[in-house]
Tab-separated table of C-alpha atoms and ligand atoms in Angstrom:
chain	number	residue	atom	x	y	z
A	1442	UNK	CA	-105.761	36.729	-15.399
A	1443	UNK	CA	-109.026	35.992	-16.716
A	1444	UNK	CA	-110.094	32.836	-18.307
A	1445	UNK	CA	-107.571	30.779	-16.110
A	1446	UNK	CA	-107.034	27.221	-17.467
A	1447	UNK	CA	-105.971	24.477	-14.754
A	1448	UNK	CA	-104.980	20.952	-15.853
A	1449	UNK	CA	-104.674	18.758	-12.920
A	1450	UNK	CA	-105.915	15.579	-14.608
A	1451	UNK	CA	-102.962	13.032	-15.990
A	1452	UNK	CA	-100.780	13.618	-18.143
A	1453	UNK	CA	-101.578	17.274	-16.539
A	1454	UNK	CA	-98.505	19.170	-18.669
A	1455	UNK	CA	-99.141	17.233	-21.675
A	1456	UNK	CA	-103.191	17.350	-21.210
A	1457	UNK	CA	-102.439	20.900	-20.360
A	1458	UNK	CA	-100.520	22.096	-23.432
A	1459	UNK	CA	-102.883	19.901	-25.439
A	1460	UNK	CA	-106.006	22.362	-24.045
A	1461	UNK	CA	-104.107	25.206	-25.040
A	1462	UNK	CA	-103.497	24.537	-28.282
A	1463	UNK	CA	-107.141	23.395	-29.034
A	1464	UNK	CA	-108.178	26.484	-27.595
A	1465	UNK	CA	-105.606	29.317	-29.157
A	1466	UNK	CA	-108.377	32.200	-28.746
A	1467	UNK	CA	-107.016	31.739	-24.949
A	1468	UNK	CA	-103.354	32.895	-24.430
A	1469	UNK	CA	-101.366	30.163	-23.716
A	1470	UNK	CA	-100.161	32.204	-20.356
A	1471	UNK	CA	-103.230	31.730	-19.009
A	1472	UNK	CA	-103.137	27.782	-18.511
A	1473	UNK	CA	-101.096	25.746	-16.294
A	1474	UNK	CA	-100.810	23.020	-14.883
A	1475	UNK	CA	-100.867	21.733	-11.066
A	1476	UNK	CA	-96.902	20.570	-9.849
A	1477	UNK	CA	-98.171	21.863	-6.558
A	1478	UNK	CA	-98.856	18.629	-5.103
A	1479	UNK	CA	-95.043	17.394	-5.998
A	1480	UNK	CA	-93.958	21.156	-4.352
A	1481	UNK	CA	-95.789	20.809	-1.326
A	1482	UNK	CA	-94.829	17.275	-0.744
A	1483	UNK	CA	-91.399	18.371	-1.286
A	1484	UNK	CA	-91.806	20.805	1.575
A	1485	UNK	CA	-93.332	18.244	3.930
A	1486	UNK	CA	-90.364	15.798	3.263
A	1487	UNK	CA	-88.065	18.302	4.094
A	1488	UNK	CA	-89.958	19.586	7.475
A	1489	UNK	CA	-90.435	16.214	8.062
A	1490	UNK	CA	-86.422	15.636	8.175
A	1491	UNK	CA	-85.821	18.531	10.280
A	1492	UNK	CA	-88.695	18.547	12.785
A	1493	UNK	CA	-90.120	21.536	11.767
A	1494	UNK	CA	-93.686	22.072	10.051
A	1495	UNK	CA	-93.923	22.423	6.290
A	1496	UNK	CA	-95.384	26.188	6.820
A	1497	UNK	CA	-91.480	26.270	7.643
A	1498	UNK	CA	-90.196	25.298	4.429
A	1499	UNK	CA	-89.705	27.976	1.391
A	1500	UNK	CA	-88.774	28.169	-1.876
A	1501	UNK	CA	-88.611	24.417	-3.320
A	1502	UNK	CA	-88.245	23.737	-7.170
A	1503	UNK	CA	-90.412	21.192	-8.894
A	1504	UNK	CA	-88.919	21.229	-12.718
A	1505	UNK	CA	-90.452	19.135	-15.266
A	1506	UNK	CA	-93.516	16.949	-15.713
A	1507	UNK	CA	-95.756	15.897	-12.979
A	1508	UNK	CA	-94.629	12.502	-13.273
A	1509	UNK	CA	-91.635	10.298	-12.264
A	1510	UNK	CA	-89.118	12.354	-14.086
A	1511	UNK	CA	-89.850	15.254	-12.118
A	1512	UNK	CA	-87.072	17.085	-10.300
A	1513	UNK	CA	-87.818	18.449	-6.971
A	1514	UNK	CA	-84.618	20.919	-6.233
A	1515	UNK	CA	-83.842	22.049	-3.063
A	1516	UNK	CA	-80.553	23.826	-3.618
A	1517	UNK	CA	-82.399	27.521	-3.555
A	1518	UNK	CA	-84.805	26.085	-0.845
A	1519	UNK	CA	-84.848	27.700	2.913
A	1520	UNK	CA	-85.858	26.862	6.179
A	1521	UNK	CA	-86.600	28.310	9.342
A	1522	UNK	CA	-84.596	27.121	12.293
A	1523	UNK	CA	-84.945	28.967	15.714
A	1524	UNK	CA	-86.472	31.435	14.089
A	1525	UNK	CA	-83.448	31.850	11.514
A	1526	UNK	CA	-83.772	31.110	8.054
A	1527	UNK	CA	-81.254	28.636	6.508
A	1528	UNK	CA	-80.226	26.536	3.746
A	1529	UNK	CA	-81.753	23.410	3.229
A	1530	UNK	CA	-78.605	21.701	2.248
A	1531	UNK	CA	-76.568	23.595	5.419
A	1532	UNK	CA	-79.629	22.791	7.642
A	1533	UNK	CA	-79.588	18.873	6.971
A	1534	UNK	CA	-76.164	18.627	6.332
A	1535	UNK	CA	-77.171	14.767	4.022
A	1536	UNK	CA	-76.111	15.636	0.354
A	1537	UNK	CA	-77.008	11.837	-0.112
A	1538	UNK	CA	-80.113	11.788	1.205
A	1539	UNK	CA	-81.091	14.907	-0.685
A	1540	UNK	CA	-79.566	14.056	-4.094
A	1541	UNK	CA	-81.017	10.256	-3.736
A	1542	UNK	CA	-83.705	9.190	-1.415
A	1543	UNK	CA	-85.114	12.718	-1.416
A	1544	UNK	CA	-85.724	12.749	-4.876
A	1545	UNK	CA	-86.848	9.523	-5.488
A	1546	UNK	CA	-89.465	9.674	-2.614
A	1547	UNK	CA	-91.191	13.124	-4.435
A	1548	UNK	CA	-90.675	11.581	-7.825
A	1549	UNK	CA	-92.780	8.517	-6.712
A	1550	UNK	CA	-95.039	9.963	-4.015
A	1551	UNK	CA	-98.140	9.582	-6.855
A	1552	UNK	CA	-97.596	6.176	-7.470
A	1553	UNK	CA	-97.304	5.171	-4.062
A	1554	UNK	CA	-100.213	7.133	-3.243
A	1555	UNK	CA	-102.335	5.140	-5.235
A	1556	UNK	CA	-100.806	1.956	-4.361
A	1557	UNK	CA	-101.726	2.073	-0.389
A	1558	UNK	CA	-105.101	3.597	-1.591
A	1559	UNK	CA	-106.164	1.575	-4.746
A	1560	UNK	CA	-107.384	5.261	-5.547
A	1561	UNK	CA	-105.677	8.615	-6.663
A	1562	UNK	CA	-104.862	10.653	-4.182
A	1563	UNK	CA	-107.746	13.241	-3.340
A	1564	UNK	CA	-107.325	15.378	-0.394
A	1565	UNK	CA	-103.482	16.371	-1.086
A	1566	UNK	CA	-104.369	17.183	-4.502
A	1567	UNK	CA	-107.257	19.203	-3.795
A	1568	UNK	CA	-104.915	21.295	-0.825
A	1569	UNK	CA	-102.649	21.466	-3.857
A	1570	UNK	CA	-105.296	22.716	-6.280
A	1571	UNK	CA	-106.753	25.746	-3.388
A	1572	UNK	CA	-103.246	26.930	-2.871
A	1573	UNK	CA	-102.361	27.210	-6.512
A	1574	UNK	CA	-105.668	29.148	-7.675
A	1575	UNK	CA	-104.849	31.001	-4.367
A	1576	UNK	CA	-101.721	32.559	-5.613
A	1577	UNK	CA	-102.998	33.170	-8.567
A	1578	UNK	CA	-105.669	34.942	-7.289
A	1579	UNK	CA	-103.361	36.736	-4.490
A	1580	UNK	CA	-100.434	36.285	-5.637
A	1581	UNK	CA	-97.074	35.078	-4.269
A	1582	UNK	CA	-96.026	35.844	-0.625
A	1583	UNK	CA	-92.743	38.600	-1.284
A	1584	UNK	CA	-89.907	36.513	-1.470
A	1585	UNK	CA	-91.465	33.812	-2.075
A	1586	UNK	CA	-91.608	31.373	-5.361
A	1587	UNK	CA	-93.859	28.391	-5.829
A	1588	UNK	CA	-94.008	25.805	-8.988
A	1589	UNK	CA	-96.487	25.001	-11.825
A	1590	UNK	CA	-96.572	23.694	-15.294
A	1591	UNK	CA	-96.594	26.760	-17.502
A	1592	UNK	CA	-95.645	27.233	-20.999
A	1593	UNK	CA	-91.808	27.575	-21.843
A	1594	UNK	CA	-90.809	30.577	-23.747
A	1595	UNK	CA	-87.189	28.797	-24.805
A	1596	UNK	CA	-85.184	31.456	-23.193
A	1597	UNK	CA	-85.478	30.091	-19.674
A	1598	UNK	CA	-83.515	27.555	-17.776
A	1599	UNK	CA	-81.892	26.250	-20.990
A	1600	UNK	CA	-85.792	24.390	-21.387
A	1601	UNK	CA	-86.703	23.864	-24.855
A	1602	UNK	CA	-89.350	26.073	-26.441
A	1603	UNK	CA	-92.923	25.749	-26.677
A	1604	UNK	CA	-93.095	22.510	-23.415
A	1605	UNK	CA	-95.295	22.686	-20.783
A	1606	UNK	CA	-92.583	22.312	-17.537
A	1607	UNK	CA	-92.823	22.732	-14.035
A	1608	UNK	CA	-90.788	26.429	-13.293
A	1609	UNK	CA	-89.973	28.359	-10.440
A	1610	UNK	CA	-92.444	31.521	-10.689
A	1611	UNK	CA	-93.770	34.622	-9.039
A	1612	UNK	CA	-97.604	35.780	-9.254
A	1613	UNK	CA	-98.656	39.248	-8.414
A	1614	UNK	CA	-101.600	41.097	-10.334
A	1615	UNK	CA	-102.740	37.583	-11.657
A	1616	UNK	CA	-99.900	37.263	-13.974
A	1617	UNK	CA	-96.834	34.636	-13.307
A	1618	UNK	CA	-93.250	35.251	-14.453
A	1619	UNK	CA	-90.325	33.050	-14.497
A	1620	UNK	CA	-87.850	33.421	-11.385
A	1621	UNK	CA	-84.827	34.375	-13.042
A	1622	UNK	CA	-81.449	33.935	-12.893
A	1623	UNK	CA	-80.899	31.266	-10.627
A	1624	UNK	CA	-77.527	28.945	-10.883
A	1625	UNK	CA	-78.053	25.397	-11.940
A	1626	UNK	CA	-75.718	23.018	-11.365
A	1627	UNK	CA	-74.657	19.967	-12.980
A	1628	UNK	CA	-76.382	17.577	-11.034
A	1629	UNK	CA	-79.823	19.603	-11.527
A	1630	UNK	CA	-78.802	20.207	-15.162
A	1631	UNK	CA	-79.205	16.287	-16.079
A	1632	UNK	CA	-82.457	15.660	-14.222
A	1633	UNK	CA	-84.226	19.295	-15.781
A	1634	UNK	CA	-83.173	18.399	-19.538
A	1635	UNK	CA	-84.279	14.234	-18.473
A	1636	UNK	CA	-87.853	15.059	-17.756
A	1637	UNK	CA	-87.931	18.058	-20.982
A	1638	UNK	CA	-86.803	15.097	-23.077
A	1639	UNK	CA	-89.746	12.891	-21.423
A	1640	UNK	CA	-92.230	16.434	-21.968
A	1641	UNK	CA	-90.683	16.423	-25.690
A	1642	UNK	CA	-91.923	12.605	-26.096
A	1643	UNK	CA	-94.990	12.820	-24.609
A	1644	UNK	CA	-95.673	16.349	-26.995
A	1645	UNK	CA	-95.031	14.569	-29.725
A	1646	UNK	CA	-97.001	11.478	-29.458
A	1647	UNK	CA	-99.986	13.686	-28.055
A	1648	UNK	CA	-99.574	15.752	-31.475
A	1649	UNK	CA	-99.181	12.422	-33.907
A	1650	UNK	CA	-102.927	11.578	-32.250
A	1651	UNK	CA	-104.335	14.891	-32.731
A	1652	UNK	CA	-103.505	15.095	-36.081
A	1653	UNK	CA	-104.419	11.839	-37.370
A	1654	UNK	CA	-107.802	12.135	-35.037
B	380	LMR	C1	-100.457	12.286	-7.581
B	380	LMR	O1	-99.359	12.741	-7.879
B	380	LMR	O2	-100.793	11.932	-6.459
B	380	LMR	C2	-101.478	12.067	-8.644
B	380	LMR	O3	-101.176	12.776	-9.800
B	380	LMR	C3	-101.585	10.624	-8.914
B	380	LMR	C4	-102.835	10.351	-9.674
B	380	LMR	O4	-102.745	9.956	-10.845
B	380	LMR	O5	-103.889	10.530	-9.103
C-alpha cells in the first residue's frame, strides 16, 4: 500500500476521513485511522481478568470511533488457557462484567489516561501506532484480525456508507479487507449503530466547516 495515511490525532476517524477527502488523488483505502490503542487495551483488560498476558488474548473488536462511544466486542475474542484456546465469554464466565464494566473501562481508558497524567497518553499510543504500521507492513498473523478506522463501503456490518469506523480486518500484501460474516447480536447491534450515529454527527459538522471555510 503505498502512500499510507495514519490519523492518530483527535477526532482521529473524523480528522481521518477529513484528510481523505482533501486529498482524493489518494485512495481513500489507503488511510486509516489508529483504534489500536482501544484494541490493545481491550486485550490487556481481558488478560488482566484471567491472569494471563495480553500476547494471550486474540481477536478483540473495537467498532466505531475512537472515542467514548466506541464498542470493544469480545464475543469472537479467544484466549489461551493451558495452552488451549477458548472463548472469552466461556473463559470468564462474567456476562456482567463483560457487557458493563468491561466496556465502560475501554470506552473511557483515554480520558482517564489523561486525567492521572494531565497529559495524553504517549507510550501506549505510540506501542499502538508500531503495531498498526506493523501489520500493515507484514500483515496480519493467519487467523488473526486486528481493528482500525477505515473507510465503510455500506455493505458491511449494517454500517452506513462512506464513515470512517473502527472494523474487524485482515492485512496481507499491504492491503486490509473487512472480516466477514461474523454474527452480531443484539446487544452489539445497539452500541455499533450508537457510535455510527456519533461518526454521522461528527461527519457532518466537520463537512458544514469545510464548506463554509
Ligand atoms: C487515548 O485514547 O489515550 C488518546 O486518544 C487520548 C488523547 O486524546 O490523547
Amino acid at each position: 500500500m503505498p502512500n499510507s495515511v495514519i490519523v492518530v490525532g483527535n477526532p482521529a476517524n473524523t480528522n481521518c476521513l477529513t484528510a481523505s477527502k482533501s486529498a482524493p488523488s489518494i485512495p481513500k483505502e489507503n488511510f486509516s485511522c489508529l483504534t489500536r490503542l482501544d484494541h490493545n487495551r481491550a486485550k490487556a483488560q481481558i488478560a488482566l481478568k484471567l491472569g494471563v498476558t495480553a500476547n494471550d488474548v486474540k481477536n478483540v473488536i473495537i467498532w466505531g470511533n475512537h472515542s467514548s462511544t466506541q464498542y470493544p466486542d469480545v464475543n469472537h475474542a479467544k484466549v489461551k488457557l493451558q495452552g488451549k484456546e477458548v472463548g472469552v465469554y466461556e473463559a470468564l464466565k462474567d456476562d456482567n462484567w463483560l457487557k458493563g464494566e468491561f466496556v465502560t473501562t475501554v470506552q473511557q481508558r483515554g480520558a482517564a489516561v489523561i486525567k492521572a497524567r494531565k497529559l495524553s497518553s504517549a507510550m501506549s499510543a505510540a506501542k499502538a501506532i508500531c503495531d498498526h504500521v506493523r501489520d500493515i507492513w507484514f500483515g496480519t498473523p493467519e487467523g488473526e484480525f486486528v481493528s482500525m478506522g477505515v473507510i465503510s463501503d455500506g455493505n458491511s456490518y449494517g454500517v452506513p456508507d462512506d464513515l470512517l469506523y473502527s472494523f474487524p480486518v485482515v492485512i496481507k500484501n499491504k492491503t486490509w479487507k473487512f472480516v466477514e460474516g461474523l454474527p452480531i447480536n443484539d446487544f452489539s447491534r445497539e452500541k455499533m449503530d450508537l457510535t455510527a450515529k456519533e461518526l454521522t454527527e461528527e461527519k457532518e459538522t466537520a463537512f458544514e466547516f469545510l464548506s463554509s471555510a
